[in-house]
Coordinates of C-alpha atoms and ligand atoms in Angstrom, one line a residue:
M69 CA 81.0 73.1 138.5
A70 CA 78.1 75.8 140.0
T71 CA 74.9 75.2 139.9
V72 CA 71.9 77.2 138.0
A73 CA 70.9 78.3 141.5
E74 CA 74.2 79.3 143.3
I75 CA 75.3 81.6 139.9
F76 CA 72.2 83.5 140.0
E77 CA 73.3 84.5 143.7
T78 CA 76.8 85.1 142.9
L79 CA 76.3 86.8 139.5
E80 CA 79.3 84.9 138.4
W81 CA 80.3 84.9 134.8
G82 CA 81.7 82.1 132.9
P83 CA 83.9 82.1 130.0
A84 CA 82.1 82.3 126.7
P85 CA 84.7 82.1 123.9
E86 CA 84.1 83.1 120.5
A87 CA 85.7 80.5 118.2
A88 CA 89.4 81.4 116.7
N89 CA 88.7 79.0 113.7
P90 CA 87.4 81.7 111.1
G91 CA 90.1 83.7 111.2
L92 CA 93.0 80.9 111.8
D93 CA 91.2 78.8 108.8
W94 CA 91.3 82.1 106.7
I95 CA 95.1 83.0 107.5
K96 CA 96.5 79.2 106.9
E97 CA 94.8 79.4 103.5
H98 CA 96.0 82.9 102.6
Q99 CA 99.5 83.0 104.0
P100 CA 102.0 84.1 103.4
F101 CA 100.0 87.4 102.7
G102 CA 101.2 89.3 99.3
L103 CA 101.0 93.3 98.7
F104 CA 97.5 93.9 96.9
I105 CA 98.4 96.3 93.9
D106 CA 96.3 97.0 90.9
G107 CA 93.6 94.7 91.5
G108 CA 95.9 91.8 92.5
W109 CA 98.3 89.9 94.8
R110 CA 101.8 89.7 94.1
K111 CA 104.9 89.1 96.2
P112 CA 107.3 91.4 97.8
T113 CA 110.1 92.7 95.8
S114 CA 112.3 92.1 98.7
G115 CA 111.2 88.7 99.1
K116 CA 111.2 89.6 102.9
Y117 CA 108.2 88.7 105.1
F118 CA 107.0 89.4 108.4
S119 CA 105.4 88.0 111.4
S120 CA 102.4 89.7 112.9
E121 CA 101.4 88.5 116.3
N122 CA 98.9 87.9 118.6
P123 CA 98.9 90.3 121.4
S124 CA 97.4 88.1 124.0
T125 CA 99.6 84.9 123.2
G126 CA 102.8 86.5 122.0
K127 CA 102.8 84.0 119.5
P128 CA 102.9 84.6 115.6
L129 CA 99.8 84.8 113.9
A130 CA 100.7 85.4 110.2
K131 CA 103.4 85.9 107.5
V132 CA 103.0 89.5 105.7
A133 CA 104.9 90.8 102.7
M134 CA 107.8 93.1 103.6
G135 CA 106.6 96.1 101.2
N136 CA 109.4 98.4 99.9
S137 CA 109.8 101.8 98.0
E138 CA 109.8 99.7 94.9
D139 CA 106.4 98.3 95.8
V140 CA 105.1 101.7 96.8
D141 CA 106.1 102.9 93.1
A142 CA 104.5 100.0 91.6
A143 CA 101.1 100.6 93.9
V144 CA 101.3 104.9 92.9
A145 CA 101.7 103.8 88.9
A146 CA 98.5 101.5 89.3
A147 CA 96.6 104.3 91.6
K148 CA 97.6 107.0 89.1
R149 CA 96.1 104.9 85.8
A150 CA 93.1 103.7 87.9
F151 CA 92.6 107.6 88.7
E152 CA 92.0 108.4 85.0
G153 CA 88.6 106.3 84.5
W154 CA 87.6 106.4 88.6
S155 CA 87.4 109.8 88.9
K156 CA 85.2 110.2 85.7
T157 CA 82.8 107.5 86.8
P158 CA 79.7 109.0 88.1
G159 CA 78.8 109.2 91.4
H160 CA 75.9 107.2 91.6
V161 CA 78.3 104.3 89.9
R162 CA 80.9 104.6 92.6
A163 CA 77.9 104.4 95.1
R164 CA 77.4 101.3 93.9
Y165 CA 80.8 100.0 94.6
L166 CA 80.6 101.2 98.0
Y167 CA 77.4 99.8 98.7
A168 CA 78.5 96.6 97.6
I169 CA 81.7 97.0 99.8
A170 CA 79.3 97.6 102.9
R171 CA 77.3 94.6 102.4
Q172 CA 80.7 92.4 101.8
V173 CA 81.7 93.6 105.3
Q174 CA 78.5 93.1 107.3
K175 CA 78.2 89.3 105.2
H176 CA 81.9 88.7 106.8
S177 CA 81.3 90.6 109.9
R178 CA 82.6 87.2 112.2
L179 CA 85.8 86.8 110.2
L180 CA 86.3 90.4 110.6
A181 CA 85.6 90.6 114.3
V182 CA 87.7 87.7 115.0
L183 CA 90.8 88.5 112.9
E184 CA 90.7 92.1 114.3
S185 CA 90.4 90.8 117.8
M186 CA 93.2 88.0 117.2
D187 CA 95.6 90.5 115.5
N188 CA 95.1 93.8 117.8
G189 CA 94.6 92.1 121.4
K190 CA 91.1 94.2 121.5
T191 CA 88.0 92.0 122.9
I192 CA 85.5 90.4 120.8
R193 CA 82.8 92.1 121.9
E194 CA 84.3 95.7 121.0
T195 CA 85.4 94.4 117.2
R196 CA 81.7 92.6 117.1
D197 CA 79.8 95.1 118.1
I198 CA 81.7 98.5 117.4
D199 CA 85.0 98.5 115.0
I200 CA 83.3 96.2 112.0
P201 CA 79.6 98.0 112.4
L202 CA 81.1 101.4 111.6
V203 CA 83.4 100.4 109.1
A204 CA 80.2 99.0 107.0
R205 CA 78.7 102.1 108.3
H206 CA 81.1 104.2 106.9
F207 CA 80.7 102.5 103.4
Y208 CA 77.1 102.7 103.3
Y209 CA 77.4 106.9 104.8
H210 CA 80.0 107.6 102.0
A211 CA 78.3 105.8 99.2
G212 CA 75.3 108.4 100.4
W213 CA 77.9 111.0 99.5
A214 CA 79.4 109.9 96.2
Q215 CA 75.9 109.8 94.9
L216 CA 75.2 113.2 95.8
M217 CA 78.5 114.5 94.9
E218 CA 77.8 116.1 91.6
S219 CA 74.4 118.1 93.3
E220 CA 75.6 119.2 96.5
L221 CA 79.5 119.6 95.9
P222 CA 79.2 121.3 92.7
G223 CA 82.8 122.3 90.8
M224 CA 84.9 120.1 93.8
E225 CA 87.4 117.8 92.2
P226 CA 89.0 114.8 93.3
L227 CA 92.5 115.6 94.2
G228 CA 94.1 112.2 92.5
V229 CA 96.5 109.5 94.3
V230 CA 96.1 109.8 98.1
G231 CA 98.8 108.1 100.3
Q232 CA 97.2 106.9 103.9
I233 CA 99.0 105.6 106.8
I234 CA 97.0 104.3 109.4
P235 CA 97.7 103.3 113.1
W236 CA 97.1 100.2 114.9
N237 CA 94.6 100.9 117.5
F238 CA 91.1 100.7 115.4
P239 CA 92.8 99.1 112.4
M240 CA 89.7 98.6 109.9
L241 CA 87.7 101.5 111.4
M242 CA 90.8 103.7 110.6
M243 CA 91.0 102.3 107.4
A244 CA 87.3 102.9 106.6
W245 CA 87.8 106.2 107.9
K246 CA 90.6 106.8 105.4
I247 CA 89.4 105.1 101.9
A248 CA 85.7 105.1 101.8
P249 CA 85.6 109.2 101.6
A250 CA 88.3 109.0 99.4
I251 CA 87.4 106.7 96.6
A252 CA 83.5 108.0 97.0
M253 CA 84.5 111.3 96.1
G254 CA 86.9 109.7 93.0
N255 CA 90.0 109.7 94.3
T256 CA 92.2 106.4 94.3
V257 CA 94.0 104.9 97.2
V258 CA 97.5 103.6 98.1
L259 CA 97.3 102.5 102.0
K260 CA 100.1 101.3 104.2
P261 CA 98.6 99.3 107.7
A262 CA 100.0 99.7 110.8
R263 CA 103.1 97.2 110.9
Y264 CA 101.5 95.4 114.3
T265 CA 97.8 95.1 112.5
P266 CA 97.9 94.4 109.1
L267 CA 95.3 91.5 108.9
T268 CA 91.9 93.1 108.3
A269 CA 93.2 95.7 105.6
L270 CA 94.3 92.5 103.8
A271 CA 90.7 90.4 104.2
F272 CA 89.5 94.4 103.0
A273 CA 91.9 93.9 99.8
E274 CA 90.3 90.4 99.7
I275 CA 86.3 92.0 99.7
C276 CA 87.4 94.6 97.0
E277 CA 88.4 91.6 94.8
E278 CA 85.2 89.8 95.4
I279 CA 83.1 92.9 94.4
G280 CA 84.8 93.5 91.4
L281 CA 86.4 96.9 92.3
P282 CA 88.4 98.3 89.4
P283 CA 92.0 97.3 89.5
G284 CA 94.2 100.1 91.4
V285 CA 91.3 102.1 93.2
V286 CA 92.4 100.5 96.3
N287 CA 96.4 99.3 97.0
I288 CA 97.4 98.0 100.2
V289 CA 101.0 98.0 101.0
T290 CA 102.3 96.3 104.0
G291 CA 105.5 96.9 105.2
E292 CA 108.1 98.9 107.7
A293 CA 107.3 102.3 108.0
G294 CA 111.1 103.5 107.1
A295 CA 110.6 101.9 103.8
V296 CA 107.0 102.1 102.6
G297 CA 105.9 105.2 105.0
D298 CA 108.7 107.3 103.8
R299 CA 108.4 106.5 100.1
M300 CA 105.1 107.4 100.4
L301 CA 105.8 110.9 101.8
E302 CA 108.3 111.6 98.9
H303 CA 106.4 110.3 95.9
P304 CA 106.2 112.8 93.5
D305 CA 102.5 111.3 92.4
I306 CA 100.8 111.4 95.8
A307 CA 98.5 114.1 95.9
K308 CA 97.8 113.9 99.7
I309 CA 98.6 112.4 102.7
A310 CA 96.1 110.9 105.2
F311 CA 97.3 110.2 108.5
T312 CA 96.5 108.6 112.0
G313 CA 99.0 108.2 115.0
S314 CA 101.9 109.8 117.0
T315 CA 102.5 113.2 117.0
D316 CA 106.0 112.8 116.4
V317 CA 105.7 111.0 113.1
G318 CA 102.8 113.7 112.9
R319 CA 105.5 116.5 112.6
H320 CA 107.9 114.5 110.8
I321 CA 105.2 114.1 107.9
R322 CA 105.1 117.5 108.2
K323 CA 108.1 118.6 107.6
V324 CA 108.9 116.0 105.1
T325 CA 105.9 117.1 102.9
A326 CA 106.7 120.8 103.4
G327 CA 107.0 122.9 100.1
S328 CA 106.0 119.7 98.1
G329 CA 102.6 120.8 97.4
K330 CA 101.2 117.7 98.8
R331 CA 97.9 118.2 101.2
I332 CA 98.3 116.7 104.6
S333 CA 95.3 115.8 107.1
L334 CA 96.9 114.7 110.2
E335 CA 95.1 112.9 113.2
L336 CA 97.4 112.8 116.2
G337 CA 96.9 112.3 119.9
G338 CA 94.8 113.4 122.9
K339 CA 94.4 113.9 126.3
S340 CA 91.0 114.6 126.9
P341 CA 89.3 115.8 130.2
F342 CA 86.4 114.0 131.5
I343 CA 84.4 116.5 133.8
V344 CA 82.1 115.5 136.4
F345 CA 79.8 118.1 138.4
D346 CA 78.6 117.7 141.7
D347 CA 74.9 116.9 140.6
S348 CA 76.0 114.2 138.1
D349 CA 74.2 110.6 138.1
L350 CA 77.6 109.0 139.7
D351 CA 76.7 105.5 138.9
S352 CA 76.2 106.7 134.9
V353 CA 79.7 108.7 135.6
V354 CA 81.2 105.3 136.4
E355 CA 80.1 103.5 133.4
G356 CA 81.2 106.7 131.4
V357 CA 84.7 106.3 132.6
V358 CA 84.4 102.3 132.3
D359 CA 83.7 103.9 128.3
A360 CA 86.1 106.4 128.1
I361 CA 89.3 105.1 129.5
W362 CA 89.1 101.1 129.2
F363 CA 87.6 100.6 125.7
N364 CA 90.3 99.8 123.7
Q365 CA 92.6 99.2 126.6
G366 CA 93.0 103.3 126.7
Q367 CA 94.6 103.2 123.6
V368 CA 92.4 105.6 121.7
C369 CA 93.3 109.1 120.6
C370 CA 90.3 110.8 122.3
A371 CA 89.7 108.3 125.5
G372 CA 88.9 110.2 128.7
S373 CA 92.2 110.0 130.2
R374 CA 91.6 113.2 132.4
L375 CA 89.2 112.6 135.2
L376 CA 88.2 115.9 136.4
V377 CA 85.8 115.7 139.6
Q378 CA 84.5 118.8 141.7
E379 CA 85.8 118.5 144.8
D380 CA 82.9 117.6 147.1
I381 CA 82.0 114.4 145.4
A382 CA 85.5 113.3 144.3
D383 CA 85.8 111.0 147.6
R384 CA 82.3 109.4 146.7
L385 CA 83.0 109.0 143.0
I386 CA 86.8 107.5 143.6
D387 CA 85.1 104.8 145.7
K388 CA 82.8 104.0 143.4
L389 CA 85.1 103.9 140.5
R390 CA 87.2 101.6 142.4
A391 CA 84.8 99.2 143.2
R392 CA 83.9 99.1 139.5
M393 CA 87.8 98.2 138.4
E394 CA 87.6 95.5 141.0
R395 CA 84.9 93.7 139.2
L396 CA 86.1 94.5 135.6
R397 CA 87.3 91.3 133.8
I398 CA 90.9 91.1 131.8
G399 CA 91.8 88.1 129.7
D400 CA 91.3 86.2 126.4
P401 CA 89.9 88.7 124.0
L402 CA 88.0 86.2 122.1
D403 CA 86.1 85.3 125.3
K404 CA 82.9 87.8 124.6
A405 CA 83.1 88.1 129.0
V406 CA 85.9 89.8 128.9
D407 CA 85.9 93.6 129.4
I408 CA 89.4 94.6 128.7
G409 CA 91.7 92.7 126.2
A410 CA 95.6 93.0 125.6
I411 CA 97.6 95.6 125.1
V412 CA 99.4 95.8 121.0
G413 CA 102.5 94.8 122.0
P414 CA 105.3 94.5 124.4
V415 CA 107.1 97.8 123.2
Q416 CA 103.5 99.4 124.0
L417 CA 103.2 97.9 126.9
A418 CA 107.0 98.9 128.2
E419 CA 105.6 102.3 127.5
I420 CA 103.0 102.4 129.8
K421 CA 105.1 101.2 132.8
R422 CA 107.3 103.2 132.1
L423 CA 104.9 106.4 132.2
V424 CA 103.1 104.9 135.4
E425 CA 106.7 104.9 137.2
V426 CA 107.2 108.5 136.2
G427 CA 103.8 109.0 137.5
Q428 CA 104.5 107.3 140.9
S429 CA 107.8 109.1 141.0
E430 CA 106.2 112.2 140.9
G431 CA 104.2 111.6 143.8
A432 CA 100.9 110.7 142.2
T433 CA 99.2 108.0 144.5
L434 CA 98.3 104.4 142.3
W435 CA 95.5 102.3 143.1
Q436 CA 95.4 98.7 140.8
P437 CA 92.4 96.4 141.4
S438 CA 93.6 93.3 143.6
W439 CA 93.4 90.7 140.7
A440 CA 96.3 89.6 138.9
C441 CA 96.8 90.2 135.2
P442 CA 97.2 86.7 132.7
T443 CA 101.1 86.2 132.6
E444 CA 100.9 85.1 129.0
G445 CA 100.9 88.1 126.7
S446 CA 100.9 92.1 126.7
F447 CA 98.2 92.8 129.5
Y448 CA 98.3 95.7 131.9
P449 CA 95.4 96.0 134.6
P450 CA 93.1 99.2 134.7
T451 CA 94.8 102.0 136.5
L452 CA 93.9 105.0 138.5
F453 CA 96.0 108.0 139.9
T454 CA 95.0 110.1 142.5
D455 CA 96.8 113.1 144.1
V456 CA 98.1 114.2 140.3
S457 CA 99.3 117.8 140.1
P458 CA 98.1 119.4 136.3
A459 CA 101.7 119.7 135.6
S460 CA 102.9 116.4 136.2
T461 CA 104.1 114.0 133.4
I462 CA 101.3 111.8 133.7
A463 CA 98.3 114.9 133.5
Q464 CA 100.2 116.2 130.4
M465 CA 101.4 113.2 128.1
E466 CA 99.4 110.8 126.2
I467 CA 99.9 107.5 128.2
F468 CA 97.8 105.6 125.5
G469 CA 97.1 102.7 128.0
P470 CA 94.5 101.7 130.8
V471 CA 95.6 104.5 133.0
L472 CA 93.5 107.0 134.2
V473 CA 94.7 110.4 136.2
S474 CA 92.2 112.3 138.5
M475 CA 92.3 116.0 140.0
T476 CA 89.8 117.9 141.4
F477 CA 88.3 121.3 140.7
R478 CA 85.7 123.9 142.8
T479 CA 84.2 125.7 140.4
P480 CA 83.2 125.8 136.3
A481 CA 85.4 127.8 135.6
E482 CA 88.3 126.0 136.9
A483 CA 86.8 123.0 135.5
V484 CA 87.3 124.8 132.0
A485 CA 90.9 125.8 133.0
L486 CA 92.0 122.6 134.1
G487 CA 90.2 121.0 131.0
N488 CA 91.9 123.2 128.6
N489 CA 95.8 122.8 130.4
T490 CA 96.9 120.5 127.6
R491 CA 98.7 121.0 124.7
Y492 CA 95.7 118.6 122.5
G493 CA 92.5 119.4 121.6
L494 CA 90.5 116.7 120.4
A495 CA 87.6 115.4 122.6
A496 CA 86.1 116.1 125.9
S497 CA 83.4 114.6 128.3
V498 CA 81.2 116.8 130.3
W499 CA 78.8 115.1 133.0
S500 CA 76.3 117.0 134.9
E501 CA 72.3 116.8 135.5
N502 CA 72.2 120.7 134.8
I503 CA 72.0 121.0 130.9
N504 CA 72.9 124.6 131.0
L505 CA 75.7 124.6 132.8
A506 CA 77.3 121.3 130.5
L507 CA 76.5 123.3 127.4
D508 CA 77.9 126.5 128.8
V509 CA 81.2 124.5 129.7
A510 CA 81.3 122.5 126.7
S511 CA 81.2 125.8 124.7
K512 CA 84.4 126.9 126.6
L513 CA 86.2 123.7 126.0
K514 CA 88.9 123.6 123.3
A515 CA 88.2 120.4 121.7
G516 CA 86.9 119.0 118.4
T517 CA 84.2 117.1 120.2
V518 CA 82.3 117.3 123.7
W519 CA 79.9 114.7 124.3
I520 CA 77.5 115.6 127.1
N521 CA 76.7 113.0 129.6
S522 CA 78.2 110.4 127.4
T523 CA 81.6 109.4 125.7
N524 CA 83.3 108.1 122.8
L525 CA 80.0 108.1 120.7
F526 CA 80.9 108.1 116.7
D527 CA 78.9 108.0 113.7
A528 CA 79.9 108.2 110.0
D529 CA 78.0 111.7 109.9
S530 CA 79.6 113.4 112.5
G531 CA 82.9 114.8 111.7
F532 CA 85.3 114.1 114.1
D533 CA 89.0 115.8 114.4
G534 CA 90.7 118.2 116.4
V535 CA 89.2 121.9 117.9
T536 CA 90.4 123.8 114.5
D537 CA 89.5 121.5 111.4
V538 CA 86.2 119.7 110.4
L539 CA 86.6 116.5 108.9
A540 CA 83.3 115.6 107.2
F541 CA 81.9 114.5 103.9
G542 CA 84.7 113.8 102.1
L543 CA 85.8 117.6 102.1
P544 CA 89.5 116.7 102.8
Y545 CA 89.4 114.7 99.5
L546 CA 88.2 117.4 97.4
S547 CA 89.8 120.8 95.8
Ligands
NDP731 P1 102.9 105.8 114.7 O1 102.6 107.4 114.5 O2 104.7 105.6 114.7 O3 102.7 104.8 113.7 C1 101.4 105.2 112.7 C2 101.3 104.7 111.7 O4 102.5 105.9 111.4 C3 101.9 103.3 111.5 O5 101.3 102.6 110.3 C4 103.4 103.5 111.1 O6 104.0 102.3 110.5 C5 103.6 104.6 110.5 N1 105.0 105.4 110.6 C6 105.7 105.5 111.7 N2 106.8 106.4 111.5 C7 106.5 106.7 109.8 C8 107.5 107.5 108.8 N3 108.9 108.2 109.4 N4 106.8 107.4 108.0 C9 105.8 107.3 107.3 N5 104.7 106.5 108.4 C10 105.2 106.1 109.7 O7 102.6 104.8 116.3 P2 103.1 103.8 117.3 O8 102.8 102.8 116.6 O9 104.7 104.0 117.0 O10 102.6 104.6 118.7 C11 103.1 105.2 119.6 C12 102.3 106.0 120.2 O11 101.7 107.0 119.2 C13 101.3 105.2 120.6 O12 101.7 105.5 122.4 C14 100.1 106.7 120.9 O13 100.3 107.8 122.1 C15 100.7 107.4 119.6 N6 99.5 106.9 118.8 C16 98.5 107.5 118.5 C17 96.9 106.9 117.7 C18 96.0 107.7 117.3 O14 94.9 107.3 117.6 N7 96.3 109.2 117.5 C19 97.0 105.8 117.1 C20 98.6 105.0 117.4 C21 99.3 105.3 118.1 P3 104.8 101.3 111.2 O15 103.3 100.4 112.1 O16 105.5 100.7 110.1 O17 105.7 101.5 112.3

């Protein structure tokens, strides 16, 4: 073992694992998990369960109820009954429930962070410092709006029962983004978590029980998209579908709900530009890139996945970036010294590998660090493509993995043209020491959010959506 003096010289990190016990014990006590409907737990009508796996080991983690259309009907009926009382409950009383939820999330934050890390594969550093604190923040923030609704949003009414379908990349945070504004504004909810990552939504259901949220205000139905999701889309008593996920499923939702009178909000993908001008502080840029594309293994809708660099500094920046990539640490997501965790599952891993092969076959140059990934579980190394053509597949398609494509530009106008050369319009990041230049470029980018000399900053009071809509303050849940 190295001495302290040696470590002081090498600055090597040893492992710093967070104990898995709180999560494993909690799972053991509860499984097989039922469906949370009308304020209580019930067995799935199908009698079937599916297994949620730990992506860093590939091993089963928990048995979870396989809901079906009958379970959705029961959940919607419960939410409809609950709407009568909840929508008439004064805002300041609803606020008290949201404050109580936020406090319980903080109280159970260690359990929730460990569960999220084990179920999704993301690092404990991220779940502990980003996902779970932001979940609490969303409930605190929307509690404030519940309280202010009558004075600040006069004449507006909740919609009714809202169907919410969420993805696996930020399981609990996406749940909070959806549930907090909806119930704050007096709606009731039926939520379907992603099949890969149901556990923190089930822990959240337990929190709803703990704080005495009226039965039926929040219902959680786990199960397959084909059965649970599709029934939610066609259910006549669901007033709105709120969805985050892939573009293809977003399109499907639009088609199926067209003409039904249902409202929809769709938060789909991105291929966000990360634009670096030659006067930028390059060391800060490198850390920004790490946060932009290796945060959550790049499985982030607003990931800065296209690095656009001013030509005269491109070689210098790419050298620095490669040196940094060489020192990123991949491995056990519960290790606090690990930067990159596991990809959510073998299917997503195979898709990343496929797109990387397409990139190589289209002539781009691939670079990966010299170290090897763990062989157990679904891991993929941080990857950098140079010599990328703007029209190539990897420059246009969302890879949803730790893969960065880089291109160069000469003038600000060219940076804007390249930045906007995408079918998406979610986010962008601009780096320059010249604030006039940065603000000018930011205003010309077609993106709902533009960060300057920073990236991936989120907060409950800052609306987050594509270029055409503003999703803020629960407005999507009012009429
Ligand atoms: P999906 O869009 O398939 O899944 C997102 C959610 O939608 C899940 O809860 C899923 O359920 C549900 N769903 C899937 N099909 C239907 C349907 N027909 N009706 C109703 N609900 C449905 O994403 P994937 O998990 O398949 O990921 C594929 C790609 O999507 C990724 O590679 C990435 O590009 C993109 N994506 C984007 C996200 C974002 O934040 N914008 C998040 C996740 C993925 P179930 O889990 O049971 O299949």
